[in-house]
PDB file of C-alpha atoms and ligand atoms in Angstrom:
ATOM      1  CA  UNK T  15      65.466  14.552  49.728  1.00  0.00           C
ATOM      2  CA  UNK T  16      65.239  11.489  51.864  1.00  0.00           C
ATOM      3  CA  UNK T  17      62.782  11.384  54.625  1.00  0.00           C
ATOM      4  CA  UNK T  18      63.056   9.029  57.725  1.00  0.00           C
ATOM      5  CA  UNK T  19      60.352   8.667  60.325  1.00  0.00           C
ATOM      6  CA  UNK T  20      61.548   7.659  63.839  1.00  0.00           C
ATOM      7  CA  UNK T  21      60.251   4.069  64.459  1.00  0.00           C
ATOM      8  CA  UNK T  22      58.741   4.940  67.749  1.00  0.00           C
ATOM      9  CA  UNK T  23      57.056   8.126  66.532  1.00  0.00           C
ATOM     10  CA  UNK T  24      53.274   8.262  67.604  1.00  0.00           C
ATOM     11  CA  UNK T  25      51.195   6.862  70.397  1.00  0.00           C
ATOM     12  CA  UNK T  26      52.908   4.970  73.150  1.00  0.00           C
ATOM     13  CA  UNK T  27      51.186   1.864  74.659  1.00  0.00           C
ATOM     14  CA  UNK T  28      49.769   3.929  77.644  1.00  0.00           C
ATOM     15  CA  UNK T  29      48.156   6.694  75.480  1.00  0.00           C
ATOM     16  CA  UNK T  30      46.859   4.145  72.804  1.00  0.00           C
ATOM     17  CA  UNK T  31      45.200   2.401  75.624  1.00  0.00           C
ATOM     18  CA  UNK T  32      43.688   5.601  77.174  1.00  0.00           C
ATOM     19  CA  UNK T  33      42.429   6.763  73.687  1.00  0.00           C
ATOM     20  CA  UNK T  34      40.855   3.452  72.890  1.00  0.00           C
ATOM     21  CA  UNK T  35      39.156   3.289  76.310  1.00  0.00           C
ATOM     22  CA  UNK T  36      37.698   6.832  75.466  1.00  0.00           C
ATOM     23  CA  UNK T  37      36.340   6.117  72.026  1.00  0.00           C
ATOM     24  CA  UNK T  38      34.952   2.716  73.662  1.00  0.00           C
ATOM     25  CA  UNK T  39      33.222   4.692  76.281  1.00  0.00           C
ATOM     26  CA  UNK T  40      31.792   7.072  73.676  1.00  0.00           C
ATOM     27  CA  UNK T  41      30.233   3.988  71.865  1.00  0.00           C
ATOM     28  CA  UNK T  42      28.964   1.934  74.889  1.00  0.00           C
ATOM     29  CA  UNK T  43      28.220   4.468  77.594  1.00  0.00           C
ATOM     30  CA  UNK T  44      24.590   5.688  77.709  1.00  0.00           C
ATOM     31  CA  UNK T  45      24.907   8.973  79.643  1.00  0.00           C
ATOM     32  CA  UNK T  46      27.507  11.881  79.598  1.00  0.00           C
ATOM     33  CA  UNK T  47      31.046  11.054  79.544  1.00  0.00           C
ATOM     34  CA  UNK T  48      33.926  13.316  80.558  1.00  0.00           C
ATOM     35  CA  UNK T  49      37.657  13.322  80.863  1.00  0.00           C
ATOM     36  CA  UNK T  50      39.486  15.262  83.610  1.00  0.00           C
ATOM     37  CA  UNK T  51      41.510  17.532  81.337  1.00  0.00           C
ATOM     38  CA  UNK T  52      42.094  16.448  77.625  1.00  0.00           C
ATOM     39  CA  UNK T  53      42.497  12.920  77.186  1.00  0.00           C
ATOM     40  CA  UNK T  54      46.020  13.300  75.314  1.00  0.00           C
ATOM     41  CA  UNK T  55      47.862  16.510  74.362  1.00  0.00           C
ATOM     42  CA  UNK T  56      46.442  16.476  70.922  1.00  0.00           C
ATOM     43  CA  UNK T  57      43.761  18.852  69.816  1.00  0.00           C
ATOM     44  CA  UNK T  58      42.642  16.867  66.866  1.00  0.00           C
ATOM     45  CA  UNK T  59      41.859  13.683  68.709  1.00  0.00           C
ATOM     46  CA  UNK T  60      40.184  15.797  71.772  1.00  0.00           C
ATOM     47  CA  UNK T  61      38.044  17.545  69.188  1.00  0.00           C
ATOM     48  CA  UNK T  62      36.911  14.045  67.603  1.00  0.00           C
ATOM     49  CA  UNK T  63      36.018  12.722  70.966  1.00  0.00           C
ATOM     50  CA  UNK T  64      34.044  15.990  71.729  1.00  0.00           C
ATOM     51  CA  UNK T  65      32.070  15.396  68.520  1.00  0.00           C
ATOM     52  CA  UNK T  66      31.308  11.865  69.921  1.00  0.00           C
ATOM     53  CA  UNK T  67      30.048  13.046  73.176  1.00  0.00           C
ATOM     54  CA  UNK T  68      33.067  12.834  75.344  1.00  0.00           C
ATOM     55  CA  UNK T  69      33.864  16.152  76.737  1.00  0.00           C
ATOM     56  CA  UNK T  70      37.071  17.475  78.630  1.00  0.00           C
ATOM     57  CA  UNK T  71      36.362  19.139  81.724  1.00  0.00           C
ATOM     58  CA  UNK T  72      39.132  21.014  83.813  1.00  0.00           C
ATOM     59  CA  UNK T  73      37.274  21.189  87.240  1.00  0.00           C
ATOM     60  CA  UNK T  74      35.966  17.875  88.565  1.00  0.00           C
ATOM     61  CA  UNK T  75      33.376  19.686  90.551  1.00  0.00           C
ATOM     62  CA  UNK T  76      31.522  20.579  87.267  1.00  0.00           C
ATOM     63  CA  UNK T  77      30.843  16.844  86.804  1.00  0.00           C
ATOM     64  CA  UNK T  78      27.459  16.058  88.269  1.00  0.00           C
ATOM     65  CA  UNK T  79      26.532  12.744  86.660  1.00  0.00           C
ATOM     66  CA  UNK T  80      27.651  10.072  84.233  1.00  0.00           C
ATOM     67  CA  UNK T  81      31.139   8.689  83.605  1.00  0.00           C
ATOM     68  CA  UNK T  82      34.722  10.138  84.137  1.00  0.00           C
ATOM     69  CA  UNK T  83      37.616   8.966  82.297  1.00  0.00           C
ATOM     70  CA  UNK T  84      40.966   9.206  84.226  1.00  0.00           C
ATOM     71  CA  UNK T  85      43.598   9.907  81.642  1.00  0.00           C
ATOM     72  CA  UNK T  86      46.927   8.250  81.397  1.00  0.00           C
ATOM     73  CA  UNK T  87      48.640  10.612  83.678  1.00  0.00           C
ATOM     74  CA  UNK T  88      46.583   9.299  86.526  1.00  0.00           C
ATOM     75  CA  UNK T  89      44.825  11.821  88.968  1.00  0.00           C
ATOM     76  CA  UNK T  90      45.423  12.926  92.635  1.00  0.00           C
ATOM     77  CA  UNK T  91      43.980  10.467  95.071  1.00  0.00           C
ATOM     78  CA  UNK T  92      41.944  13.225  96.778  1.00  0.00           C
ATOM     79  CA  UNK T  93      40.252  13.955  93.546  1.00  0.00           C
ATOM     80  CA  UNK T  94      39.708  10.179  92.732  1.00  0.00           C
ATOM     81  CA  UNK T  95      38.033   9.734  96.225  1.00  0.00           C
ATOM     82  CA  UNK T  96      35.727  12.752  95.731  1.00  0.00           C
ATOM     83  CA  UNK T  97      34.626  11.478  92.341  1.00  0.00           C
ATOM     84  CA  UNK T  98      33.908   8.063  93.909  1.00  0.00           C
ATOM     85  CA  UNK T  99      32.135   9.462  96.850  1.00  0.00           C
ATOM     86  CA  UNK T 100      29.776  11.397  94.432  1.00  0.00           C
ATOM     87  CA  UNK T 101      28.765   8.121  92.860  1.00  0.00           C
ATOM     88  CA  UNK T 102      30.226   8.828  89.357  1.00  0.00           C
ATOM     89  CA  UNK T 103      31.258   5.786  87.285  1.00  0.00           C
ATOM     90  CA  UNK T 104      35.171   5.860  86.940  1.00  0.00           C
ATOM     91  CA  UNK T 105      36.855   4.607  83.799  1.00  0.00           C
ATOM     92  CA  UNK T 106      40.384   4.291  84.906  1.00  0.00           C
ATOM     93  CA  UNK T 107      42.858   4.914  81.819  1.00  0.00           C
ATOM     94  CA  UNK T 108      45.859   5.538  84.064  1.00  0.00           C
ATOM     95  CA  UNK T 109      48.818   4.009  82.184  1.00  0.00           C
ATOM     96  CA  UNK T 110      49.899   0.795  84.151  1.00  0.00           C
ATOM     97  CA  UNK T 111      53.368   2.330  84.354  1.00  0.00           C
ATOM     98  CA  UNK T 112      52.072   5.428  86.117  1.00  0.00           C
ATOM     99  CA  UNK T 113      50.157   3.209  88.533  1.00  0.00           C
ATOM    100  CA  UNK T 114      53.354   1.496  89.267  1.00  0.00           C
ATOM    101  CA  UNK T 115      54.977   4.837  90.118  1.00  0.00           C
ATOM    102  CA  UNK T 116      51.964   5.906  92.147  1.00  0.00           C
ATOM    103  CA  UNK T 117      52.349   2.660  94.329  1.00  0.00           C
ATOM    104  CA  UNK T 118      55.974   3.186  94.567  1.00  0.00           C
ATOM    105  CA  UNK T 119      55.576   6.762  95.878  1.00  0.00           C
ATOM    106  CA  UNK T 120      53.030   5.397  98.513  1.00  0.00           C
ATOM    107  CA  UNK T 121      55.292   2.714  99.617  1.00  0.00           C
ATOM    108  CA  UNK T 122      58.241   4.993 100.067  1.00  0.00           C
ATOM    109  CA  UNK T 123      55.911   7.462 101.933  1.00  0.00           C
ATOM    110  CA  UNK T 124      54.934   4.308 104.104  1.00  0.00           C
ATOM    111  CA  UNK T 125      58.505   3.638 105.047  1.00  0.00           C
ATOM    112  CA  UNK T 126      58.595   7.162 106.525  1.00  0.00           C
ATOM    113  CA  UNK T 127      60.975   8.661 103.882  1.00  0.00           C
ATOM    114  CA  UNK T 128      60.781  12.129 102.422  1.00  0.00           C
ATOM    115  CA  UNK T 129      59.688  11.250  98.718  1.00  0.00           C
ATOM    116  CA  UNK T 130      61.591  13.361  96.219  1.00  0.00           C
ATOM    117  CA  UNK T 131      59.872  13.319  92.738  1.00  0.00           C
ATOM    118  CA  UNK T 132      62.235  14.295  89.764  1.00  0.00           C
ATOM    119  CA  UNK T 133      59.763  15.935  87.231  1.00  0.00           C
ATOM    120  CA  UNK T 134      57.945  18.951  86.269  1.00  0.00           C
ATOM    121  CA  UNK T 135      55.922  20.441  89.147  1.00  0.00           C
ATOM    122  CA  UNK T 136      52.855  21.374  87.110  1.00  0.00           C
ATOM    123  CA  UNK T 137      52.732  18.325  84.998  1.00  0.00           C
ATOM    124  CA  UNK T 138      49.571  16.368  85.806  1.00  0.00           C
ATOM    125  CA  UNK T 139      51.206  13.157  86.331  1.00  0.00           C
ATOM    126  CA  UNK T 140      53.599  14.766  88.826  1.00  0.00           C
ATOM    127  CA  UNK T 141      50.812  16.496  90.748  1.00  0.00           C
ATOM    128  CA  UNK T 142      49.004  13.065  90.856  1.00  0.00           C
ATOM    129  CA  UNK T 143      52.253  11.356  92.098  1.00  0.00           C
ATOM    130  CA  UNK T 144      52.577  14.064  94.807  1.00  0.00           C
ATOM    131  CA  UNK T 145      49.396  13.026  96.282  1.00  0.00           C
ATOM    132  CA  UNK T 146      50.664   9.539  96.716  1.00  0.00           C
ATOM    133  CA  UNK T 147      53.878  10.652  97.957  1.00  0.00           C
ATOM    134  CA  UNK T 148      52.452  12.377 100.968  1.00  0.00           C
ATOM    135  CA  UNK T 149      52.839  15.904 102.597  1.00  0.00           C
ATOM    136  CA  UNK T 150      56.493  15.813 103.101  1.00  0.00           C
ATOM    137  CA  UNK T 151      57.322  15.082  99.454  1.00  0.00           C
ATOM    138  CA  UNK T 152      59.271  17.357  97.265  1.00  0.00           C
ATOM    139  CA  UNK T 153      59.528  17.995  93.564  1.00  0.00           C
ATOM    140  CA  UNK T 154      62.794  18.450  91.905  1.00  0.00           C
ATOM    141  CA  UNK T 155      62.964  19.950  88.449  1.00  0.00           C
ATOM    142  CA  UNK T 156      66.582  20.545  87.471  1.00  0.00           C
ATOM    143  CA  UNK T 157      67.022  23.316  90.163  1.00  0.00           C
ATOM    144  CA  UNK T 158      68.978  22.235  93.359  1.00  0.00           C
ATOM    145  CA  UNK T 159      66.595  21.228  96.267  1.00  0.00           C
ATOM    146  CA  UNK T 160      67.624  20.732  99.898  1.00  0.00           C
ATOM    147  CA  UNK T 161      66.472  17.039 100.861  1.00  0.00           C
ATOM    148  CA  UNK T 162      66.312  15.197 104.326  1.00  0.00           C
ATOM    149  CA  UNK T 163      68.662  12.536 105.213  1.00  0.00           C
ATOM    150  CA  UNK T 164      66.385   9.562 104.708  1.00  0.00           C
ATOM    151  CA  UNK T 165      64.813   9.950 101.259  1.00  0.00           C
ATOM    152  CA  UNK T 166      62.926   7.826  98.564  1.00  0.00           C
ATOM    153  CA  UNK T 167      63.465   9.039  94.923  1.00  0.00           C
ATOM    154  CA  UNK T 168      61.364   8.299  91.853  1.00  0.00           C
ATOM    155  CA  UNK T 169      60.651  10.313  88.764  1.00  0.00           C
ATOM    156  CA  UNK T 170      57.989  11.366  86.423  1.00  0.00           C
ATOM    157  CA  UNK T 171      57.816   8.430  83.759  1.00  0.00           C
ATOM    158  CA  UNK T 172      59.040  10.991  80.933  1.00  0.00           C
ATOM    159  CA  UNK T 173      62.016  12.302  82.549  1.00  0.00           C
ATOM    160  CA  UNK T 174      65.279  11.814  80.810  1.00  0.00           C
ATOM    161  CA  UNK T 175      67.963   9.368  82.245  1.00  0.00           C
ATOM    162  CA  UNK T 176      70.509  12.188  82.308  1.00  0.00           C
ATOM    163  CA  UNK T 177      68.215  14.443  84.433  1.00  0.00           C
ATOM    164  CA  UNK T 178      67.385  11.527  86.842  1.00  0.00           C
ATOM    165  CA  UNK T 179      71.007  10.649  87.368  1.00  0.00           C
ATOM    166  CA  UNK T 180      71.911  14.398  87.760  1.00  0.00           C
ATOM    167  CA  UNK T 181      69.375  14.712  90.526  1.00  0.00           C
ATOM    168  CA  UNK T 182      70.495  11.456  92.174  1.00  0.00           C
ATOM    169  CA  UNK T 183      74.152  12.803  92.382  1.00  0.00           C
ATOM    170  CA  UNK T 184      72.864  15.890  94.099  1.00  0.00           C
ATOM    171  CA  UNK T 185      70.869  13.978  96.643  1.00  0.00           C
ATOM    172  CA  UNK T 186      73.814  11.592  97.081  1.00  0.00           C
ATOM    173  CA  UNK T 187      75.647  14.699  98.659  1.00  0.00           C
ATOM    174  CA  UNK T 188      72.960  15.379 101.180  1.00  0.00           C
ATOM    175  CA  UNK T 189      71.266  12.157 102.248  1.00  0.00           C
ATOM    176  CA  UNK T 190      72.697   9.187 104.142  1.00  0.00           C
ATOM    177  CA  UNK T 191      69.746   6.832 103.251  1.00  0.00           C
ATOM    178  CA  UNK T 192      68.300   6.727  99.779  1.00  0.00           C
ATOM    179  CA  UNK T 193      65.857   4.251  98.291  1.00  0.00           C
ATOM    180  CA  UNK T 194      65.550   4.706  94.495  1.00  0.00           C
ATOM    181  CA  UNK T 195      62.800   3.595  92.252  1.00  0.00           C
ATOM    182  CA  UNK T 196      63.462   3.900  88.529  1.00  0.00           C
ATOM    183  CA  UNK T 197      60.139   4.893  87.256  1.00  0.00           C
ATOM    184  CA  UNK T 198      61.241   6.135  83.734  1.00  0.00           C
ATOM    185  CA  UNK T 199      59.146   4.529  81.220  1.00  0.00           C
ATOM    186  CA  UNK T 200      60.898   2.383  78.832  1.00  0.00           C
ATOM    187  CA  UNK T 201      58.897   3.697  75.713  1.00  0.00           C
ATOM    188  CA  UNK T 202      60.038   7.227  76.769  1.00  0.00           C
ATOM    189  CA  UNK T 203      63.677   6.094  76.798  1.00  0.00           C
ATOM    190  CA  UNK T 204      63.539   4.293  73.588  1.00  0.00           C
ATOM    191  CA  UNK T 205      61.784   7.129  71.775  1.00  0.00           C
ATOM    192  CA  UNK T 206      64.305   9.797  72.974  1.00  0.00           C
ATOM    193  CA  UNK T 207      67.202   7.652  72.033  1.00  0.00           C
ATOM    194  CA  UNK T 208      65.790   6.937  68.557  1.00  0.00           C
ATOM    195  CA  UNK T 209      65.145  10.526  67.961  1.00  0.00           C
ATOM    196  CA  UNK T 210      68.571  11.551  68.921  1.00  0.00           C
ATOM    197  CA  UNK T 211      70.177   8.985  66.776  1.00  0.00           C
ATOM    198  CA  UNK T 212      67.875  10.198  64.039  1.00  0.00           C
ATOM    199  CA  UNK T 213      68.832  13.815  64.499  1.00  0.00           C
ATOM    200  CA  UNK T 214      72.509  12.760  64.287  1.00  0.00           C
ATOM    201  CA  UNK T 215      72.062  11.367  60.670  1.00  0.00           C
ATOM    202  CA  UNK T 216      69.588  14.146  59.558  1.00  0.00           C
ATOM    203  CA  UNK T 217      70.170  17.651  58.294  1.00  0.00           C
ATOM    204  CA  UNK T 218      66.854  18.760  59.708  1.00  0.00           C
ATOM    205  CA  UNK T 219      64.385  17.468  62.178  1.00  0.00           C
ATOM    206  CA  UNK T 220      60.711  17.918  62.333  1.00  0.00           C
ATOM    207  CA  UNK T 221      59.015  16.975  65.533  1.00  0.00           C
ATOM    208  CA  UNK T 222      55.277  16.581  65.483  1.00  0.00           C
ATOM    209  CA  UNK T 223      53.034  17.033  68.480  1.00  0.00           C
ATOM    210  CA  UNK T 224      50.842  19.186  70.544  1.00  0.00           C
ATOM    211  CA  UNK T 225      52.565  22.342  71.884  1.00  0.00           C
ATOM    212  CA  UNK T 226      51.341  21.502  75.395  1.00  0.00           C
ATOM    213  CA  UNK T 227      52.892  18.120  75.216  1.00  0.00           C
ATOM    214  CA  UNK T 228      55.772  17.802  77.670  1.00  0.00           C
ATOM    215  CA  UNK T 229      57.308  14.654  75.958  1.00  0.00           C
ATOM    216  CA  UNK T 230      57.024  16.269  72.470  1.00  0.00           C
ATOM    217  CA  UNK T 231      58.757  19.349  73.704  1.00  0.00           C
ATOM    218  CA  UNK T 232      61.481  17.344  75.238  1.00  0.00           C
ATOM    219  CA  UNK T 233      62.067  15.393  71.899  1.00  0.00           C
ATOM    220  CA  UNK T 234      62.597  18.770  70.120  1.00  0.00           C
ATOM    221  CA  UNK T 235      65.117  19.899  72.961  1.00  0.00           C
ATOM    222  CA  UNK T 236      66.974  16.730  72.631  1.00  0.00           C
ATOM    223  CA  UNK T 237      67.336  17.068  68.836  1.00  0.00           C
ATOM    224  CA  UNK T 238      68.988  20.730  69.540  1.00  0.00           C
ATOM    225  CA  UNK T 239      71.187  19.337  71.836  1.00  0.00           C
ATOM    226  CA  UNK T 240      72.750  17.212  69.260  1.00  0.00           C
ATOM    227  CA  UNK T 241      73.160  20.436  67.400  1.00  0.00           C
ATOM    228  CA  UNK T 242      70.438  19.883  64.567  1.00  0.00           C
ATOM    229  CA  UNK T 243      68.031  22.549  63.330  1.00  0.00           C
ATOM    230  CA  UNK T 244      64.687  21.344  64.670  1.00  0.00           C
ATOM    231  CA  UNK T 245      61.178  22.634  64.028  1.00  0.00           C
ATOM    232  CA  UNK T 246      58.122  21.737  66.056  1.00  0.00           C
ATOM    233  CA  UNK T 247      54.678  21.503  64.460  1.00  0.00           C
ATOM    234  CA  UNK T 248      51.280  20.364  65.438  1.00  0.00           C
ATOM    235  CA  UNK T 249      49.972  19.827  61.976  1.00  0.00           C
ATOM    236  CA  UNK T 250      51.134  19.622  58.179  1.00  0.00           C
ATOM    237  CA  UNK T 251      49.615  23.113  57.872  1.00  0.00           C
ATOM    238  CA  UNK T 252      52.649  24.726  59.757  1.00  0.00           C
ATOM    239  CA  UNK T 253      55.449  23.289  57.510  1.00  0.00           C
ATOM    240  CA  UNK T 254      57.213  26.125  55.367  1.00  0.00           C
ATOM    241  CA  UNK T 255      59.065  25.146  52.175  1.00  0.00           C
ATOM    242  CA  UNK T 256      62.017  27.417  53.250  1.00  0.00           C
ATOM    243  CA  UNK T 257      62.907  25.258  55.963  1.00  0.00           C
ATOM    244  CA  UNK T 258      64.029  22.434  53.572  1.00  0.00           C
ATOM    245  CA  UNK T 259      66.169  24.481  51.311  1.00  0.00           C
ATOM    246  CA  UNK T 260      69.600  22.706  50.937  1.00  0.00           C
ATOM    247  CA  UNK T 261      68.282  19.796  53.120  1.00  0.00           C
ATOM    248  CA  UNK T 262      69.381  16.276  51.980  1.00  0.00           C
ATOM    249  CA  UNK T 263      67.775  14.348  54.725  1.00  0.00           C
ATOM    250  CA  UNK T 264      65.019  15.151  56.952  1.00  0.00           C
ATOM    251  CA  UNK T 265      64.140  13.245  60.144  1.00  0.00           C
ATOM    252  CA  UNK T 266      60.639  13.194  61.497  1.00  0.00           C
ATOM    253  CA  UNK T 267      59.868  12.306  65.241  1.00  0.00           C
ATOM    254  CA  UNK T 268      56.708  12.533  66.938  1.00  0.00           C
ATOM    255  CA  UNK T 269      55.561  12.615  70.605  1.00  0.00           C
ATOM    256  CA  UNK T 270      53.638   9.823  72.575  1.00  0.00           C
ATOM    257  CA  UNK T 271      50.369  11.660  72.127  1.00  0.00           C
ATOM    258  CA  UNK T 272      50.631  12.249  68.382  1.00  0.00           C
ATOM    259  CA  UNK T 273      48.403  10.181  66.111  1.00  0.00           C
ATOM    260  CA  UNK T 274      49.825   8.277  63.336  1.00  0.00           C
ATOM    261  CA  UNK T 275      47.684   9.744  60.874  1.00  0.00           C
ATOM    262  CA  UNK T 276      49.092  13.157  61.721  1.00  0.00           C
ATOM    263  CA  UNK T 277      52.533  11.992  61.106  1.00  0.00           C
ATOM    264  CA  UNK T 278      51.593  10.550  57.818  1.00  0.00           C
ATOM    265  CA  UNK T 279      49.977  13.860  56.672  1.00  0.00           C
ATOM    266  CA  UNK T 280      53.106  15.688  57.749  1.00  0.00           C
ATOM    267  CA  UNK T 281      55.375  13.258  55.728  1.00  0.00           C
ATOM    268  CA  UNK T 282      53.217  13.562  52.804  1.00  0.00           C
ATOM    269  CA  UNK T 283      53.191  17.380  52.926  1.00  0.00           C
ATOM    270  CA  UNK T 284      56.956  17.423  53.346  1.00  0.00           C
ATOM    271  CA  UNK T 285      57.300  15.354  50.270  1.00  0.00           C
ATOM    272  CA  UNK T 286      54.688  17.599  48.406  1.00  0.00           C
ATOM    273  CA  UNK T 287      56.594  20.772  49.391  1.00  0.00           C
ATOM    274  CA  UNK T 288      60.047  19.374  48.332  1.00  0.00           C
ATOM    275  CA  UNK T 289      58.968  18.038  45.185  1.00  0.00           C
ATOM    276  CA  UNK T 290      56.568  20.661  44.216  1.00  0.00           C
ATOM    277  CA  UNK T 291      53.850  18.205  43.900  1.00  0.00           C
ATOM    278  CA  UNK T 292      50.251  19.142  44.617  1.00  0.00           C
ATOM    279  CA  UNK T 293      48.499  17.944  47.693  1.00  0.00           C
ATOM    280  CA  UNK T 294      46.259  15.526  45.699  1.00  0.00           C
ATOM    281  CA  UNK T 295      49.415  14.138  43.914  1.00  0.00           C
ATOM    282  CA  UNK T 296      51.272  13.501  47.026  1.00  0.00           C
ATOM    283  CA  UNK T 297      48.247  11.988  48.717  1.00  0.00           C
ATOM    284  CA  UNK T 298      48.059   9.613  45.640  1.00  0.00           C
ATOM    285  CA  UNK T 299      51.480   8.157  46.224  1.00  0.00           C
ATOM    286  CA  UNK T 300      50.534   7.609  49.991  1.00  0.00           C
ATOM    287  CA  UNK T 301      51.663   4.095  51.404  1.00  0.00           C
ATOM    288  CA  UNK T 302      54.578   3.488  53.457  1.00  0.00           C
ATOM    289  CA  UNK T 303      57.310   6.149  53.911  1.00  0.00           C
ATOM    290  CA  UNK T 304      59.379   4.937  56.852  1.00  0.00           C
ATOM    291  CA  UNK T 305      62.463   5.655  54.650  1.00  0.00           C
ATOM    292  CA  UNK T 306      62.076   7.235  51.427  1.00  0.00           C
ATOM    293  CA  UNK T 307      64.239   8.909  48.926  1.00  0.00           C
ATOM    294  CA  UNK T 308      63.029  11.210  46.190  1.00  0.00           C
TER     295      UNK T 308
HETATM  296  S1  LIG W   3      55.094   7.298  78.152  1.00  0.00           S
HETATM  297 FE1  LIG W   3      55.134   5.349  79.122  1.00  0.00          FE
HETATM  298  S2  LIG W   3      54.222   5.943  81.169  1.00  0.00           S
HETATM  299 FE2  LIG W   3      53.618   7.519  79.840  1.00  0.00          FE
HETATM  300  S3  LIG W   3      51.727   6.884  79.042  1.00  0.00           S
HETATM  301 FE3  LIG W   3      53.215   6.123  77.609  1.00  0.00          FE
HETATM  302  S4  LIG W   3      53.675   4.105  78.221  1.00  0.00           S
HETATM  303 FE4  LIG W   3      52.566   5.076  79.793  1.00  0.00          FE
END
């Protein structure tokens, strides 16, 4: 059986940067270090950071002193202002692409437009973006929304182009004056396209990533839209030998918050399961496996 790993599988630029900043803070900051929510949607990385003294906290009011890392999704400006007022050290790991979207939202708001954000209402990036977009702003998640006649439109960075265009078409029927910022992240587009291409030439897709990672779930969804059987796993432990019966080629994709080491372990385990080799044997073979036949 052949195994092919999507070239873009694993950390994107923004996540890599945030994780590096968090590990650096663990090494160099004397006092307590917190992240507002898990730094990435990956339990293994979050647990490793916790072991090194970087704790994820849901409620910013619980942080009394020390340093706070703002994760790649960014944070609502009100929360940021309150952290600053309380004299906490801020380590800003907001992805520069997300910062750009926040600036665009503020610019559209300042033009006096109703800002419409295409994305998932409860996603932390969208919650933060809405803070910059102002009180009149709206979030559009695949369901139709009524918009005013003068609007500004942007999106969550991980939205698919199809969803963004679909939303724009529906706004075009209602609004007379529309200013559009395309804030979809290139890394997301490339990853989604590569994953769909890989799904098309595979018999089975394994999508690796945290269950609460929106971009990982989206990859699995896209694989299914091209009609391929798809399994989502967080770790290699979840793989089942029965999934691979009759499969000649398996594609492996991973979300932006999945470490390369997790992808490698998944590939090793697939190879071990499908060749009947023991874990130790398959580890010994290790090495590169971007495309490999057995
Ligand atoms: S997906 Fe794009 S916008 Fe989001 S963190 Fe990664 S690089 Fe930044």
